[in-house]
Coordinates of C-alpha atoms in Angstrom, one line a residue:
M3 CA 0.0 0.0 0.0
T4 CA 1.4 3.4 -0.9
Q5 CA 1.0 6.3 1.5
H6 CA -1.6 7.9 -0.9
D7 CA -3.7 4.7 -1.2
V8 CA -7.0 5.2 0.6
H9 CA -8.4 1.7 0.1
H10 CA -8.0 1.1 3.8
R11 CA -10.5 3.9 4.4
T12 CA -13.2 1.9 2.7
G13 CA -15.4 -1.1 3.7
E14 CA -18.2 -3.3 2.3
A15 CA -21.9 -3.4 3.0
V16 CA -24.6 -5.8 1.9
V17 CA -28.2 -4.6 1.4
T18 CA -31.0 -7.1 1.3
V19 CA -34.4 -6.1 -0.2
T20 CA -37.5 -8.1 0.7
D21 CA -41.1 -7.6 -0.1
A22 CA -43.9 -7.1 2.4
A23 CA -44.1 -10.8 3.0
G24 CA -40.3 -11.1 3.6
A25 CA -39.4 -12.7 0.3
P26 CA -36.3 -11.4 -1.5
V27 CA -36.9 -9.0 -4.4
R28 CA -34.9 -9.6 -7.5
G29 CA -34.2 -6.6 -9.7
A30 CA -35.0 -4.0 -7.1
V31 CA -33.3 -0.6 -7.6
V32 CA -31.2 0.4 -4.6
E33 CA -29.9 4.0 -4.2
V34 CA -26.8 4.5 -2.2
E35 CA -25.3 7.8 -1.0
Q36 CA -22.9 8.6 1.7
R37 CA -24.0 10.9 4.5
R38 CA -21.0 11.2 6.8
H39 CA -17.3 10.3 6.9
A40 CA -15.9 8.1 9.8
F41 CA -12.6 9.9 9.3
G42 CA -12.4 13.1 11.3
F43 CA -12.3 16.0 8.9
G44 CA -12.2 18.8 11.5
N45 CA -12.0 22.5 11.9
I46 CA -12.3 24.9 14.8
G47 CA -15.8 26.0 15.6
F48 CA -14.8 29.1 17.5
D49 CA -16.4 31.5 15.0
F50 CA -19.9 30.1 15.5
V51 CA -20.4 30.5 19.2
G52 CA -22.3 33.7 18.6
L53 CA -24.3 32.3 15.7
A54 CA -25.3 29.2 17.9
N55 CA -26.4 31.6 20.6
G56 CA -28.4 34.0 18.5
E57 CA -25.9 36.8 19.1
P58 CA -24.7 39.4 16.6
D59 CA -21.4 38.2 15.2
D60 CA -19.5 39.8 12.3
I61 CA -17.5 36.6 11.6
G62 CA -19.7 33.6 12.2
T63 CA -22.4 34.3 9.6
Q64 CA -24.8 31.7 8.4
A65 CA -23.2 31.8 4.9
L66 CA -19.8 31.0 6.5
A67 CA -21.4 28.2 8.6
D68 CA -22.9 26.7 5.4
L69 CA -19.4 26.5 3.9
W70 CA -18.1 25.0 7.1
L71 CA -20.8 22.4 7.4
D72 CA -20.5 21.3 3.7
V73 CA -17.0 19.9 4.4
F74 CA -16.2 19.3 8.1
T75 CA -17.4 16.6 10.4
T76 CA -15.8 17.5 13.7
A77 CA -15.6 20.8 15.5
T78 CA -13.0 21.9 18.1
L79 CA -14.6 24.2 20.7
P80 CA -12.7 26.7 22.9
F81 CA -12.4 25.9 26.6
Y82 CA -9.4 28.1 27.4
W83 CA -9.8 28.5 31.2
G84 CA -9.0 32.2 31.2
R85 CA -11.7 33.1 28.7
F86 CA -14.1 30.4 29.8
E87 CA -14.1 31.6 33.4
P88 CA -12.5 35.1 33.5
E89 CA -14.5 35.7 36.7
R90 CA -14.2 33.0 39.3
G91 CA -17.4 31.0 39.7
R92 CA -18.9 32.3 36.5
P93 CA -18.0 29.9 33.7
D94 CA -19.3 30.3 30.2
T95 CA -21.0 26.9 30.4
E96 CA -24.4 27.6 28.9
R97 CA -23.1 29.4 25.8
L98 CA -20.7 26.6 25.0
Q99 CA -23.4 24.0 25.7
R100 CA -25.7 25.7 23.2
T101 CA -22.8 25.8 20.7
A102 CA -22.0 22.1 21.2
A103 CA -25.7 21.3 20.7
W104 CA -25.9 23.4 17.6
F105 CA -23.1 21.4 16.0
R106 CA -24.5 18.1 17.3
D107 CA -27.9 18.9 15.8
R108 CA -26.1 19.3 12.4
G109 CA -24.4 15.9 12.6
V110 CA -21.0 17.3 13.7
A111 CA -19.0 15.7 16.5
T112 CA -17.2 18.0 19.0
K113 CA -14.0 18.2 20.9
G114 CA -13.1 20.4 23.8
H115 CA -9.7 22.2 23.8
P116 CA -8.1 22.0 26.3
L117 CA -8.8 20.9 29.9
V118 CA -5.3 21.7 31.1
W119 CA -2.9 24.3 29.7
H120 CA -0.5 26.8 31.0
T121 CA -1.5 29.6 28.6
V122 CA -4.8 31.6 28.6
Q123 CA -5.2 31.1 32.4
P124 CA -7.5 33.1 34.7
D125 CA -5.7 35.9 36.6
W126 CA -7.5 34.9 39.8
L127 CA -5.3 31.9 40.1
L128 CA -2.2 34.0 40.5
G129 CA -0.8 34.2 44.0
L130 CA -2.5 30.9 45.1
G131 CA -0.4 28.1 46.4
D132 CA 0.3 25.0 44.4
D133 CA -2.0 22.8 46.4
E134 CA -4.9 25.2 46.0
V135 CA -4.2 25.6 42.2
E136 CA -4.2 21.8 41.9
R137 CA -7.5 21.5 43.7
L138 CA -9.1 24.2 41.5
Q139 CA -7.6 22.6 38.3
R140 CA -9.0 19.2 39.3
E141 CA -12.4 20.8 40.0
R142 CA -12.3 22.5 36.7
I143 CA -11.6 19.3 34.8
R144 CA -14.5 17.4 36.6
R145 CA -16.9 20.3 36.0
E146 CA -16.3 20.7 32.3
V147 CA -16.4 17.0 31.6
R148 CA -19.5 16.5 33.7
D149 CA -21.4 19.5 32.3
F150 CA -20.6 18.5 28.7
T151 CA -21.1 14.8 28.8
G152 CA -23.1 13.8 25.8
L153 CA -22.3 17.1 24.1
V154 CA -18.5 17.0 24.2
D155 CA -17.1 13.5 24.8
T156 CA -13.6 14.1 23.2
W157 CA -11.1 16.4 24.9
D158 CA -7.5 17.6 24.5
A159 CA -6.8 16.5 28.1
I160 CA -3.6 18.4 28.4
N161 CA -1.9 20.8 26.0
E162 CA 1.8 21.4 25.3
V163 CA 3.0 19.6 28.4
V164 CA 6.5 19.2 27.0
I165 CA 7.3 22.9 27.8
M166 CA 4.8 23.3 30.6
P167 CA 7.2 23.2 33.5
H168 CA 9.5 25.7 31.8
F169 CA 7.1 28.1 30.1
A170 CA 8.3 31.7 30.7
N171 CA 6.2 33.8 28.3
G172 CA 4.0 35.4 30.9
D173 CA 2.9 34.6 34.5
N174 CA 0.5 31.8 35.1
A175 CA -0.3 29.4 37.9
I176 CA 0.0 26.2 36.0
T177 CA 3.7 26.3 35.1
P178 CA 4.7 26.4 38.8
L179 CA 2.4 23.5 39.5
A180 CA 3.9 21.5 36.6
R181 CA 7.4 22.3 37.9
A182 CA 6.5 21.1 41.4
R183 CA 4.5 18.0 40.4
G184 CA 6.2 16.9 37.1
R185 CA 4.8 16.3 33.7
L186 CA 3.6 12.8 34.3
A187 CA 1.7 13.8 37.4
M188 CA 0.0 16.6 35.4
I189 CA -1.0 14.2 32.7
R190 CA -2.3 11.7 35.2
M191 CA -4.4 14.4 36.9
A192 CA -6.0 15.4 33.6
V193 CA -6.7 11.9 32.4
E194 CA -7.9 10.3 35.6
E195 CA -10.1 13.2 36.7
A196 CA -11.7 13.3 33.2
R197 CA -12.2 9.6 33.0
A198 CA -13.6 9.3 36.5
T199 CA -16.2 11.8 35.5
N200 CA -17.1 10.3 32.1
P201 CA -15.8 6.7 31.7
V202 CA -16.4 6.7 27.9
V203 CA -14.6 10.0 27.3
T204 CA -11.9 10.1 24.5
L205 CA -8.7 11.8 25.7
L206 CA -5.7 13.2 23.8
L207 CA -2.3 14.5 24.6
N208 CA -1.7 17.4 22.3
D209 CA 1.6 19.1 21.5
F210 CA 3.5 21.3 19.0
D211 CA 6.9 19.9 20.1
L212 CA 7.2 16.9 17.8
S213 CA 10.8 16.2 18.8
D214 CA 12.1 13.2 20.7
A215 CA 11.1 15.0 23.9
Y216 CA 7.5 14.3 23.1
E217 CA 8.3 10.7 22.2
C218 CA 10.0 10.2 25.6
L219 CA 7.0 11.8 27.3
I220 CA 4.6 9.5 25.5
E221 CA 6.7 6.5 26.4
G222 CA 6.7 7.6 30.1
V223 CA 2.9 8.0 30.0
L224 CA 2.5 4.5 28.6
E225 CA 5.0 2.9 31.0
A226 CA 3.2 4.6 33.9
G227 CA -0.1 3.0 32.9
I228 CA -1.8 6.3 32.1
R229 CA -4.4 5.5 29.4
I230 CA -4.7 8.0 26.6
D231 CA -6.8 7.4 23.6
A232 CA -5.0 9.3 20.8
I233 CA -1.9 11.3 20.2
G234 CA -2.4 14.9 19.1
L235 CA 0.2 16.4 16.7
Q236 CA 0.2 20.1 15.9
T237 CA 1.4 21.2 12.5
H238 CA 1.1 25.0 12.1
M239 CA 3.1 25.8 9.0
H240 CA 3.2 29.6 8.9
Q241 CA 6.8 29.3 7.7
G242 CA 6.0 27.0 4.8
Y243 CA 4.7 23.5 4.1
W244 CA 7.0 20.8 5.6
G245 CA 6.4 18.5 2.6
E246 CA 5.1 15.0 2.4
D247 CA 8.4 13.2 3.2
T248 CA 9.0 15.2 6.4
M249 CA 5.4 15.0 7.5
L250 CA 5.1 11.2 6.9
A251 CA 8.5 10.5 8.6
M252 CA 7.1 12.4 11.7
V253 CA 3.9 10.5 11.6
D254 CA 5.7 7.2 11.4
R255 CA 7.7 8.0 14.5
F256 CA 4.5 8.5 16.5
A257 CA 2.6 5.7 14.9
R258 CA 4.9 3.1 16.5
Y259 CA 3.0 3.6 19.8
G260 CA 0.0 1.9 18.3
L261 CA -2.4 4.8 19.2
P262 CA -4.5 6.7 16.7
L263 CA -2.9 9.9 15.5
H264 CA -4.9 13.2 15.3
L265 CA -3.4 16.1 13.4
T266 CA -5.1 18.5 15.8
E267 CA -3.9 21.9 14.6
T268 CA -3.0 22.3 10.9
S269 CA -2.5 25.5 9.1
L270 CA -1.1 26.6 5.7
V271 CA -0.5 30.2 4.7
S272 CA -2.0 31.8 1.5
G273 CA 0.3 34.9 1.6
D274 CA 3.9 35.7 2.3
L275 CA 5.5 33.2 4.7
M276 CA 6.7 34.0 8.2
P277 CA 10.5 34.4 8.3
A278 CA 12.2 31.1 9.0
N279 CA 14.4 32.6 11.8
I280 CA 11.4 33.0 14.2
V281 CA 11.3 30.2 16.8
D282 CA 8.1 31.0 18.6
L283 CA 5.4 31.7 16.1
N284 CA 3.7 34.1 18.6
D285 CA 6.6 36.4 18.3
H286 CA 5.5 37.4 14.7
Q287 CA 3.0 40.1 15.4
V288 CA 1.7 42.1 12.4
D289 CA -1.3 44.3 11.8
S290 CA -1.8 43.2 8.3
W291 CA -1.0 39.9 6.6
P292 CA -2.8 39.7 3.3
S293 CA -3.7 36.7 1.2
T294 CA -2.3 36.9 -2.3
P295 CA -3.3 35.1 -5.6
E296 CA 0.1 33.4 -5.7
G297 CA -0.2 32.4 -2.1
E298 CA -3.7 31.0 -2.6
A299 CA -2.5 28.8 -5.4
R300 CA 0.4 27.6 -3.3
Q301 CA -1.9 26.9 -0.3
A302 CA -4.4 24.9 -2.4
D303 CA -1.6 22.7 -3.9
E304 CA 0.0 22.2 -0.5
L305 CA -3.3 21.5 1.3
E306 CA -4.2 18.8 -1.2
R307 CA -0.8 17.1 -1.0
H308 CA -1.0 17.4 2.8
Y309 CA -4.4 15.7 3.1
R310 CA -3.7 13.1 0.5
S311 CA -0.6 11.9 2.3
L312 CA -2.1 11.9 5.7
V313 CA -5.4 10.3 4.8
G314 CA -3.3 7.7 3.1
H315 CA -1.5 6.8 6.3
P316 CA -3.3 4.1 8.3
A317 CA -2.5 5.5 11.7
V318 CA -4.1 8.9 11.1
E319 CA -7.6 9.1 12.3
A320 CA -8.4 12.8 12.1
I321 CA -7.1 16.1 10.7
T322 CA -8.3 19.4 12.1
Y323 CA -7.6 22.6 10.1
W324 CA -7.2 25.6 12.3
G325 CA -9.7 28.1 10.9
I326 CA -12.3 28.4 8.2
T327 CA -11.8 32.1 7.6
D328 CA -9.0 34.7 7.5
A329 CA -11.2 37.0 9.6
G330 CA -9.9 36.8 13.2
A331 CA -7.4 34.1 12.3
W332 CA -4.6 33.2 14.7
L333 CA -1.7 35.7 14.4
N334 CA -3.7 37.6 11.7
A335 CA -2.3 35.1 9.3
P336 CA -4.0 34.3 6.0
I337 CA -4.5 30.6 7.0
G338 CA -8.2 30.4 6.4
L339 CA -9.8 28.5 3.6
V340 CA -12.2 31.4 3.1
R341 CA -11.2 35.0 2.6
A342 CA -12.2 37.7 5.1
D343 CA -14.9 38.8 2.6
G344 CA -16.5 35.4 2.8
T345 CA -15.5 34.0 -0.6
P346 CA -13.9 30.6 -0.7
K347 CA -10.2 30.3 -1.6
P348 CA -8.9 27.6 -4.0
A349 CA -7.8 25.6 -0.9
Y350 CA -11.4 25.3 0.2
D351 CA -12.5 24.1 -3.2
A352 CA -9.6 21.6 -3.2
L353 CA -10.5 20.2 0.2
R354 CA -14.2 20.0 -0.6
R355 CA -13.5 18.1 -3.8
L356 CA -11.5 15.5 -1.9
V357 CA -13.9 15.1 1.0
K358 CA -17.2 15.3 -0.8
E359 CA -16.4 14.0 -4.3
E360 CA -13.2 11.9 -4.6
W361 CA -13.5 10.3 -1.1
W362 CA -17.3 10.1 -1.2
T363 CA -19.6 7.2 -2.0
G364 CA -22.4 7.9 -4.5
P365 CA -25.0 8.8 -5.2
T366 CA -25.1 5.5 -7.1
T367 CA -27.8 3.1 -8.2
L368 CA -27.5 -0.7 -7.9
V369 CA -29.9 -3.6 -8.8
T370 CA -30.4 -6.6 -6.5
D371 CA -29.5 -10.1 -7.6
D372 CA -31.6 -13.3 -7.3
A373 CA -31.1 -13.3 -3.5
G374 CA -32.5 -9.7 -3.4
Q375 CA -29.0 -8.4 -2.5
V376 CA -26.6 -5.7 -3.6
R377 CA -23.0 -5.4 -2.3
F378 CA -21.1 -2.1 -2.4
R379 CA -17.8 -0.8 -1.2
G380 CA -17.8 2.7 0.2
F381 CA -15.8 5.1 2.3
R382 CA -16.2 4.3 6.0
G383 CA -19.0 6.2 7.6
D384 CA -22.8 6.5 7.3
H385 CA -24.6 5.7 4.1
A386 CA -28.2 6.2 3.2
V387 CA -29.8 3.3 1.3
R388 CA -33.2 3.3 -0.3
S389 CA -35.4 1.0 -2.4
A390 CA -38.9 2.0 -3.3
D391 CA -40.6 3.0 -0.1
A392 CA -38.0 1.5 2.3
D393 CA -34.9 3.3 3.5
A394 CA -32.3 3.0 6.2
V395 CA -28.8 4.1 7.2
V396 CA -25.9 1.7 7.2
T397 CA -22.5 2.4 8.8
V398 CA -19.7 1.1 6.7
G399 CA -16.7 0.1 8.8
R400 CA -13.9 -2.5 9.0
D401 CA -16.2 -5.5 9.0
V402 CA -18.9 -6.1 6.3
A403 CA -22.0 -4.2 7.3
A404 CA -25.5 -5.6 6.6
V405 CA -28.8 -3.9 6.4
A406 CA -32.3 -5.1 5.3
L407 CA -34.9 -3.0 3.5
R408 CA -38.4 -4.3 3.6
Q409 CA -40.7 -2.8 1.0
R410 CA -44.2 -2.1 2.2
S411 CA -45.9 -2.4 -1.1

C-alpha cells in the first residue's frame, strides 16, 4: 500500500431487499449515497459560538457556517480557562453547551480544547499556592467533563505539556504547578479526573513539540499506565509546508506507539511566509498579513498534498484545520480556507473536492441479484440506502456491514 492509497479507508456493505411478505426481491433498484465520513475532517468551531447563541457576530455568519458544514465533520470548541471563566465562579457553560448542541444537531462531533494548559489562564489563580491551584484545576476538569457529557465527549486532556514546567512567556499558575509535580503527574491528573467523571470519554495528549522529547514523554505515559486514547500532533506551517516526506516521517515516529494519531492543529498560509528565523510563532506580530493570488494557489496545492498523504497513512484518524476564515485568524495570518470577505479560496474548493467527491460514495444506483441483495464498497461512515418505499442508514466500517430493506408495497 502506498501512502496515498485510501483503500484502507473503505469497507463493504450488503443490502438485502424483501417484499412485504419477507421474500427477497430480484431486480430491485437500490440507491446509495454517503451521509457522513468516519474519518475526522475537522476545523475549529470558535467562529460560530455567537451564531449558535443568536448573538450578533461579524465573523460567524450563516453563509460561513454553510461553507463549514459542507466539508467538516468534527468541531474543536474553545475551553481556554482564562476566557471560559474570567471571573471566578462564572464559567461560560451555557453558551458553550448551546454551541455544542448546535453542532450536534447538524451531525457534527465536537472536541473540547483544552482541559489543562499553562496559557490563557485566569488571573485569579495568580498568588495561590500549588495545592490550591491543583485543587481548582481538578475541580475545573471534573466540572467541564460533567457539564458537557453527551455534548463533548472528546477532549484535549492536556496541551503542550513538554514545555509546561519551563514556560516563561508570561505569568500563570499552572507552570509552577507543573514544575512542582512533574509532567507525568500533570497528565495523570488530567486523564484520571476526566475519565472518572465520564468513563467513555476520549482523551488526547496534544503538543506542538514533535521532537524526541514528546516521544520520551509518551513512552513515560504508557509505561506509567496512564491511558490516553490518541496522540495529538500540531502542524502549524506559517513558515512553509513541511512537505510529504518530512510529515510522513514524523507520523511514522508517533505511529509506533499503536495509538490513533490526530493532526489536531493544521494551518497553511496563503500569503507571504513567516520568516524562518522565528522560533516562537507568537513572536511574529503584524497588523496586516494579506492573502495573495500566488499564495492562494500555493496553499491549495499544499493542502491537497498534505491531506492526500495523511489520509493515506493508516495511523491517522483525524485532521483538524485551524480556521475556516482569515477574519480573526490566529496571528492575523491568512491561513483560512475562506477569505475575510466570505469568498472561498482555491484551498477550500480543493478540500471539498476531496472530502465530498473523490473520497465520497455515491450517489449511485444498484440492482439486486436473485437473492435480493446488492453489495457495495464505500468510504467508511454513514450511508443512506433506499429502495422503493423502504430506506435505512448503514454504517460502513472495518467489517462487512449488513442492512435489510423491507418494502411495504
